GROMACS .gro file of C-alpha atoms in nm:
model
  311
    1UNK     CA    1  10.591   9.193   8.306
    2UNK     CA    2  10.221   9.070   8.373
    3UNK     CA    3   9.919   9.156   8.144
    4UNK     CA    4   9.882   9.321   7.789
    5UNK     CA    5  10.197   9.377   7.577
    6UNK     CA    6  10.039   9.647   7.369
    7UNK     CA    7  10.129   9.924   7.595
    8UNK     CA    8   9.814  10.136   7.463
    9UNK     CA    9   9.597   9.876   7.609
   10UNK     CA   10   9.776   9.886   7.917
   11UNK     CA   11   9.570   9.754   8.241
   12UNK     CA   12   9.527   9.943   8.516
   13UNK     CA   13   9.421   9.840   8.891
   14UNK     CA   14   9.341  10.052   9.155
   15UNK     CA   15   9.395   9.875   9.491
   16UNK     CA   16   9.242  10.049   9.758
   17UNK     CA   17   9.374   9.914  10.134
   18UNK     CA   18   9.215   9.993  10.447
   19UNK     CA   19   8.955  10.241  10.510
   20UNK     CA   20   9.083  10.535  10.370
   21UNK     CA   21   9.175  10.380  10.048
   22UNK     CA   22   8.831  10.209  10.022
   23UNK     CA   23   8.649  10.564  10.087
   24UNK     CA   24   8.884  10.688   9.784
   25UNK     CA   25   8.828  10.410   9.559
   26UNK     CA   26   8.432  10.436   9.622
   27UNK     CA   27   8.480  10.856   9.573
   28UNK     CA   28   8.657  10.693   9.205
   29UNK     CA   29   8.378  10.524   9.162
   30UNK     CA   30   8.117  10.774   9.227
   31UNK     CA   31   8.303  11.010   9.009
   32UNK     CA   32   8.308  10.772   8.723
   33UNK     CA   33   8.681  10.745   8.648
   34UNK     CA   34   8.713  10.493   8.372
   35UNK     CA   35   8.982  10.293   8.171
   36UNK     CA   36   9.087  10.132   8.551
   37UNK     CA   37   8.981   9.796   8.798
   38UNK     CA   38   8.844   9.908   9.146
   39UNK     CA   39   8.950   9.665   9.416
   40UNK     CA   40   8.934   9.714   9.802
   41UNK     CA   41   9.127   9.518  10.043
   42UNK     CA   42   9.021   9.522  10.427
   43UNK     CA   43   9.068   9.319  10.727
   44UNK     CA   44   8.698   9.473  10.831
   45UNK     CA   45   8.454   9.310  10.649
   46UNK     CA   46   8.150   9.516  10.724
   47UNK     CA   47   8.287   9.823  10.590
   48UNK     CA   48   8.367   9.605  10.289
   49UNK     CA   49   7.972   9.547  10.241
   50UNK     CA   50   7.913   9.907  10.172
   51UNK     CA   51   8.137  10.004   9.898
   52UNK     CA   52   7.998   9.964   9.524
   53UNK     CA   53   8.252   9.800   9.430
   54UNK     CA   54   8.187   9.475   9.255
   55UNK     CA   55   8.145   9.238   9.506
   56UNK     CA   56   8.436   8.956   9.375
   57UNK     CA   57   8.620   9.297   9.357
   58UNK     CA   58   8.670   9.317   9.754
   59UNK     CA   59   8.924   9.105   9.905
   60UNK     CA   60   8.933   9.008  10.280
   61UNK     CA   61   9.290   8.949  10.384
   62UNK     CA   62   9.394   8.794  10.712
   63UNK     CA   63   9.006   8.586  10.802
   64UNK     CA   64   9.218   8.328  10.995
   65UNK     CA   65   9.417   8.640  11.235
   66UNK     CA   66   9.119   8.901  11.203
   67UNK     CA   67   8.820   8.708  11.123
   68UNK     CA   68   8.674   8.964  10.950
   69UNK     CA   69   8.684   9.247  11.255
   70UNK     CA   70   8.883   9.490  11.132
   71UNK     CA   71   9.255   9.531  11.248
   72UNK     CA   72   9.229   9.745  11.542
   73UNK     CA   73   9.435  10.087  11.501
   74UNK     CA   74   9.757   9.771  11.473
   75UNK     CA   75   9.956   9.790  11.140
   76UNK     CA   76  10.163   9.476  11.259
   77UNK     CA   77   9.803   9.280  11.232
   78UNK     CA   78   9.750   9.457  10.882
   79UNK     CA   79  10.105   9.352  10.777
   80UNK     CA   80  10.033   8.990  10.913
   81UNK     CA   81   9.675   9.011  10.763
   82UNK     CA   82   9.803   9.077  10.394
   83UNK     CA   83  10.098   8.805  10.406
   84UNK     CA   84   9.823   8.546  10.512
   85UNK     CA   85   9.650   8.657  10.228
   86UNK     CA   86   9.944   8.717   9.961
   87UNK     CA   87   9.828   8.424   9.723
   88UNK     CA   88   9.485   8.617   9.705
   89UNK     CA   89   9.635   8.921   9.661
   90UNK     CA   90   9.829   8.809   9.404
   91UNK     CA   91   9.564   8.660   9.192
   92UNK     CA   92   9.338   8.977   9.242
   93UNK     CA   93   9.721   9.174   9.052
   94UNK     CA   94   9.699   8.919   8.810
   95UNK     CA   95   9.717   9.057   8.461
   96UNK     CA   96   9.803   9.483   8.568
   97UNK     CA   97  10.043   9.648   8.379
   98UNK     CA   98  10.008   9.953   8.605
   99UNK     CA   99   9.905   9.887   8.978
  100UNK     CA  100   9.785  10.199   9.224
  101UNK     CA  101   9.832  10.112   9.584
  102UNK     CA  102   9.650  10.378   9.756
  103UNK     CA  103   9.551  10.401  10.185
  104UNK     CA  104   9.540  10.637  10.424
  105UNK     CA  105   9.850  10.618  10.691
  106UNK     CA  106   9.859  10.614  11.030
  107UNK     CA  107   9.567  10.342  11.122
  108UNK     CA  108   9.595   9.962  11.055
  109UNK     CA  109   9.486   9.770  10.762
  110UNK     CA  110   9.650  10.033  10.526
  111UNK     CA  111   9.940  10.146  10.734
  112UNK     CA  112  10.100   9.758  10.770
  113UNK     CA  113   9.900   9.630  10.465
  114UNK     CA  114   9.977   9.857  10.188
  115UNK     CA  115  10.385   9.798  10.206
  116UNK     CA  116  10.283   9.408  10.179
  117UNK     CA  117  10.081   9.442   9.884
  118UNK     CA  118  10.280   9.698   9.658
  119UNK     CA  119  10.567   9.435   9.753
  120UNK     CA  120  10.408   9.192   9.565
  121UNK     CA  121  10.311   9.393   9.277
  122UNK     CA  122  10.639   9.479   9.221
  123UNK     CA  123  10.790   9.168   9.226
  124UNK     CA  124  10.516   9.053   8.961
  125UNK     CA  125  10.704   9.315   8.724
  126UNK     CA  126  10.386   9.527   8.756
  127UNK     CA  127  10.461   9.939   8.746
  128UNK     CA  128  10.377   9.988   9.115
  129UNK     CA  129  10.255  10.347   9.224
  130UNK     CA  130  10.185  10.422   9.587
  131UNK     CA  131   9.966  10.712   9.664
  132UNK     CA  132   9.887  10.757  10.063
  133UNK     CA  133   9.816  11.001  10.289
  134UNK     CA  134   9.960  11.086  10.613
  135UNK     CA  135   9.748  11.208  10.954
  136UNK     CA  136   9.579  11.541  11.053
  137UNK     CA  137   9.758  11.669  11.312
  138UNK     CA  138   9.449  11.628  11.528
  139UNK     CA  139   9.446  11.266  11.470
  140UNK     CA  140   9.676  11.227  11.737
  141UNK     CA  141  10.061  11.132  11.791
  142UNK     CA  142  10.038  10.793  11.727
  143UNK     CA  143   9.873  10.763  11.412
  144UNK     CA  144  10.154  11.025  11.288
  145UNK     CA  145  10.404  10.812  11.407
  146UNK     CA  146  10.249  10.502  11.249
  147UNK     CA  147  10.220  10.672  10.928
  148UNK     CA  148  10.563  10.784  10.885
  149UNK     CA  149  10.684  10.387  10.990
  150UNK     CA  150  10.431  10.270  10.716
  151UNK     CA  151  10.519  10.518  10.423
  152UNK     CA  152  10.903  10.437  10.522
  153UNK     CA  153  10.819  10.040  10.448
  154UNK     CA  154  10.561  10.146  10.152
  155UNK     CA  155  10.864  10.325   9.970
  156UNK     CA  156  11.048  10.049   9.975
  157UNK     CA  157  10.839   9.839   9.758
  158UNK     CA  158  10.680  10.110   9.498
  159UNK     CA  159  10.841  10.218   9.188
  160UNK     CA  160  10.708  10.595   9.259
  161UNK     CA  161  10.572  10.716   9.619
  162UNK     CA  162  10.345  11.028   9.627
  163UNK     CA  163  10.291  11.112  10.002
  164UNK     CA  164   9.963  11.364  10.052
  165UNK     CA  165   9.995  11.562  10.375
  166UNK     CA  166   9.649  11.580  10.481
  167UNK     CA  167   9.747  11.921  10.740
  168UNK     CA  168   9.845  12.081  10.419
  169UNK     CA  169   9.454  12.077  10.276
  170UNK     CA  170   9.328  12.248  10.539
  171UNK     CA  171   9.478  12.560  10.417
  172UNK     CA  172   9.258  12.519  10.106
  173UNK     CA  173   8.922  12.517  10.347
  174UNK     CA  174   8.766  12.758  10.566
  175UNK     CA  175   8.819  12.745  10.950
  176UNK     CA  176   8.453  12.622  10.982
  177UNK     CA  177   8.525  12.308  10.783
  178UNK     CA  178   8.336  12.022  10.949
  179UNK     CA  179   8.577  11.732  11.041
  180UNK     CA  180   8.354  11.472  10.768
  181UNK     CA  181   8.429  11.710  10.501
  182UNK     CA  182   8.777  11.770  10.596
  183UNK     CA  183   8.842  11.343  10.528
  184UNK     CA  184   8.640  11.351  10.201
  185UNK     CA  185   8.827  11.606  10.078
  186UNK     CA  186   9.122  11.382  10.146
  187UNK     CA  187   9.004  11.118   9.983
  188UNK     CA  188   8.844  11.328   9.700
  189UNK     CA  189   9.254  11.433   9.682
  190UNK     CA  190   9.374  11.062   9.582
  191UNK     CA  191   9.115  11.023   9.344
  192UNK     CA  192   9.189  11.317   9.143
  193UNK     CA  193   9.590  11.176   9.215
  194UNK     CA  194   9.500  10.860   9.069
  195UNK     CA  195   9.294  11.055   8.805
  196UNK     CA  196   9.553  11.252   8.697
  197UNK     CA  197   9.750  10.982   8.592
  198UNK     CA  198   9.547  10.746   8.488
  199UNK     CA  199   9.308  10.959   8.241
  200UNK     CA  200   9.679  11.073   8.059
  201UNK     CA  201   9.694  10.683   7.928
  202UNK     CA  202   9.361  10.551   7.926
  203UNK     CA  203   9.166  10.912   7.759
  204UNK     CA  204   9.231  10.960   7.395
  205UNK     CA  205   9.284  11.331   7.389
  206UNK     CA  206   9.483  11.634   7.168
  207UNK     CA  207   9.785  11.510   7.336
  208UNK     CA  208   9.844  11.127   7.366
  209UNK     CA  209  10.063  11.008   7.632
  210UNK     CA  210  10.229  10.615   7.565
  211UNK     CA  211  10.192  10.373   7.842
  212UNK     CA  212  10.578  10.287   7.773
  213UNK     CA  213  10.665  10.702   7.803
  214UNK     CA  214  10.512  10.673   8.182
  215UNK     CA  215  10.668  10.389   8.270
  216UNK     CA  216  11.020  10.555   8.180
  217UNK     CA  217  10.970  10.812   8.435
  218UNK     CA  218  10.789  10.641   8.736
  219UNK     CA  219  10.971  10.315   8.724
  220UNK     CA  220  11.200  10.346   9.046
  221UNK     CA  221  11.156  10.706   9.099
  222UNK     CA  222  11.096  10.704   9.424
  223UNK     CA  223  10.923  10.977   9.609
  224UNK     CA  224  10.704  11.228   9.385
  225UNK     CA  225  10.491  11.499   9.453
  226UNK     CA  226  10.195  11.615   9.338
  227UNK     CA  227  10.005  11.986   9.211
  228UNK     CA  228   9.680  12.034   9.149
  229UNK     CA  229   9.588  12.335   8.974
  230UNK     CA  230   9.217  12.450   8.830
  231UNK     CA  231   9.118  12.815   8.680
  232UNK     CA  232   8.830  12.980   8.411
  233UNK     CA  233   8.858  13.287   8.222
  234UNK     CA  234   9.062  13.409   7.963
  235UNK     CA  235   9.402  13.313   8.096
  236UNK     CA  236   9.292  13.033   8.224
  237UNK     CA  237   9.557  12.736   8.097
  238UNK     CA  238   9.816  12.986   8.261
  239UNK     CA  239   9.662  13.043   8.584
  240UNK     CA  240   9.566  12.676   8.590
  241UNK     CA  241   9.960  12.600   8.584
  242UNK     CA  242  10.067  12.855   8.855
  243UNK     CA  243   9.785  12.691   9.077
  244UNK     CA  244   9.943  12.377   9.044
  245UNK     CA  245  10.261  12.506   9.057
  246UNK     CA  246  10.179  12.682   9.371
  247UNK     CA  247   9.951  12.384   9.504
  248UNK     CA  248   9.969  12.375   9.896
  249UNK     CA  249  10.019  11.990   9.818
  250UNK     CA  250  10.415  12.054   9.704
  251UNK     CA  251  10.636  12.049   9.950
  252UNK     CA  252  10.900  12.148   9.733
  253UNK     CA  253  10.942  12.396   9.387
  254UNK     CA  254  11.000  12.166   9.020
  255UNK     CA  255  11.266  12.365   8.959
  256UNK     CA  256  11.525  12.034   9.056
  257UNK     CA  257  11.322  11.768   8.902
  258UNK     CA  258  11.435  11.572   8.708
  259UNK     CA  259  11.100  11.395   8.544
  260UNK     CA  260  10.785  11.544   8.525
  261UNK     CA  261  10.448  11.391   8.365
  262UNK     CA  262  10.162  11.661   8.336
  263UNK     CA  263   9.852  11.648   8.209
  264UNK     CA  264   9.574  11.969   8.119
  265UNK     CA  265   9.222  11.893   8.066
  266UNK     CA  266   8.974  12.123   7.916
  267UNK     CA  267   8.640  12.134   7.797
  268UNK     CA  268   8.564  12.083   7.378
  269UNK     CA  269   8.653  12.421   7.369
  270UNK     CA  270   9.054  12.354   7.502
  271UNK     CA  271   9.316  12.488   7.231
  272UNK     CA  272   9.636  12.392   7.116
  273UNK     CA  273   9.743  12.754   7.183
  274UNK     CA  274   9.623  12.685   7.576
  275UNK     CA  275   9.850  12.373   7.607
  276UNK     CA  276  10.142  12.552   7.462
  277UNK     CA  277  10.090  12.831   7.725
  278UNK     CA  278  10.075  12.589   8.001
  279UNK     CA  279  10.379  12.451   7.886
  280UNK     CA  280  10.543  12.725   7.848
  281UNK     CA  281  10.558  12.785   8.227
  282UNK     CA  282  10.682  12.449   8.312
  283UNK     CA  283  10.916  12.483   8.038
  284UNK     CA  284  11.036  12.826   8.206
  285UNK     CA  285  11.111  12.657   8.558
  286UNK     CA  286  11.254  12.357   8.519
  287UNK     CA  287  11.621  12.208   8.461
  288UNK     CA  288  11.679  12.214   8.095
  289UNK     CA  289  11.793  11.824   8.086
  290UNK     CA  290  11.428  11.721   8.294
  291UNK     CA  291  11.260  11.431   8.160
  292UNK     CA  292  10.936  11.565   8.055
  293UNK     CA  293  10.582  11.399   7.936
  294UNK     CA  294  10.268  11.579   7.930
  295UNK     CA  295   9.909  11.525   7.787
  296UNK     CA  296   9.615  11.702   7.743
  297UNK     CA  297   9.278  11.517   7.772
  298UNK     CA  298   8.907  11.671   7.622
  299UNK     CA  299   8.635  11.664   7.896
  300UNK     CA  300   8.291  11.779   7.767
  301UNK     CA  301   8.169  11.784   8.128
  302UNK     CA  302   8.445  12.092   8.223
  303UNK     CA  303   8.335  12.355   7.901
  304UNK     CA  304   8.504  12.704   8.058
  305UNK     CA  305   8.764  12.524   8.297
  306UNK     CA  306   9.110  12.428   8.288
  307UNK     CA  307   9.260  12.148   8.507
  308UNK     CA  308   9.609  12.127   8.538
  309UNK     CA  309   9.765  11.803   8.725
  310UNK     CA  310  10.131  11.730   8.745
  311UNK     CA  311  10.370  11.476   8.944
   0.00000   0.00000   0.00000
């Protein structure tokens, strides 16, 4: 195990590959998550000069194969371009305790880089979370194709997977959606996936959540999912469950799983009777024997709201 020993301290990095990834680290950024490390990792290094973050923050991988020009719609260069680079990656892990590996699928840089990278987190002993997205369908064959190969070798080398359909948030928008917003809202999806977890360990809050009690849970669990539920009014813990429950984002019902870490945040105005509620209708749907962690996190900025995130 790398980094701090005192679990409540625990260091987290956020490692965004590729072009998606870097547009949701810099979303993280803009929407001043704290308690994490930003870094992005390209092969393109002129997209690397716009992001805010820190500057010995963003690591160019493969210069000798790429030279800095990006890696061309090829995960096979991206995959080459990170094991060229693996004692730089490895020095940019240095010290995590918890590691976020997050890209879009289906393009280069993130597609063969991101499998390369969690690799080597993992076998530093860091807890290794992959987060990714796959392809709109209008993105074309390829990329879909592409995507699936990369999540396949990305699986193999996380400790917990949680795969983001991008088709599936375009039920959430109207049908005059313009394509720009469509991707932000993808990558405004990881962040609040990243979010979710991270603010349970890093936010002092009503509820505390260990670092140790996470680790239990995603350490070799494989593939997750994901709900994200939000809702005001006077039921409003409740409703934010069902949402989240319901969330177009779940592929499946939690009524088989067999860990589940949640996490409510509310305004100063958040109860202790509003987290029981929400619990209550997890507690109602899933197996009996589950392995369950939750949290619940105080957010001045959200007075009247309820968000409700769960994996």
């Amino acid at each position: 195990m790398t980094g701090s020993s005192n679990y409540n301290e625990a260091k987290i990095k956020v490692i965004g590959v590729g072009g998606g990834g870097s547009n949701a680290v810099n979303r993280m950024i803009e929407s001043a998550l704290k308690g994490v490390e930003f870094w992005i990792v390209n092969t393109d290094i002129q997209a690397m000069k716009l992001s805010p973050v820190f500057p010995e923050h963003r690591l160019q991988i493969g210069q000798e194969l790429t030279r800095g020009l990006g890696a061309g719609g090829n995960p096979e260069i991206g995959m080459n371009a990170a094991k060229e680079s693996k004692e730089s990656i490895e020095a940019a892990l240095y010290g995590a305790d918890m590691v976020f590996v997050t890209a879009g699928m289906g393009g280069g840089t993130g597609t063969g880089g991101a499998p390369i990278i969690a690799g080597v987190a993992k076998s530093m002993g860091i807890l290794t979370i992959g987060i990714v997205t796959t392809p709109f369908s209008f993105e074309g064959r390829r990329r879909a194709v592409q995507a699936q190969e990369g999540i396949a070798a990305l699986r193999e080398n996380v400790d917990t997977l949680i795969v983001i359909p991008n088709d599936k948030l375009l039920t959430a928008v109207s049908p005059s959606t313009p394509v720009t917003e469509a991707f932000n809202l993808a990558d405004d999806i990881l962040r609040q996936g990243v979010r979710g977890i991270s603010d349970i360990i890093t936010i002092p809050g009503l509820v505390n959540v260990d670092f140790a009690d996470v680790r239990t849970i995603m350490a070799n669990a494989g593939s997750s999912l994901m709900g994200i539920g939000t809702a005001t009014g006077k039921t409003r813990a409740r409703d934010a469950a069902l949402n989240a429950i319901q969330s177009p984002l779940l592929d499946l019902g939690i009524e088989r799983a067999t860990g589940i870490v949640w996490n409510i945040t509310g305004g100063s105005d958040l109860t202790l009777f509003e987290v029981n509620t929400a619990a209550e209708v997890i507690y109602d749907l899933v197996d009996p024997t589950a392995n369950l962690i939750f949290g619940a996190v105080i957010d001045p900025s959200i007075s009247g709201q309820v968000s409700w995130f769960l994996f």
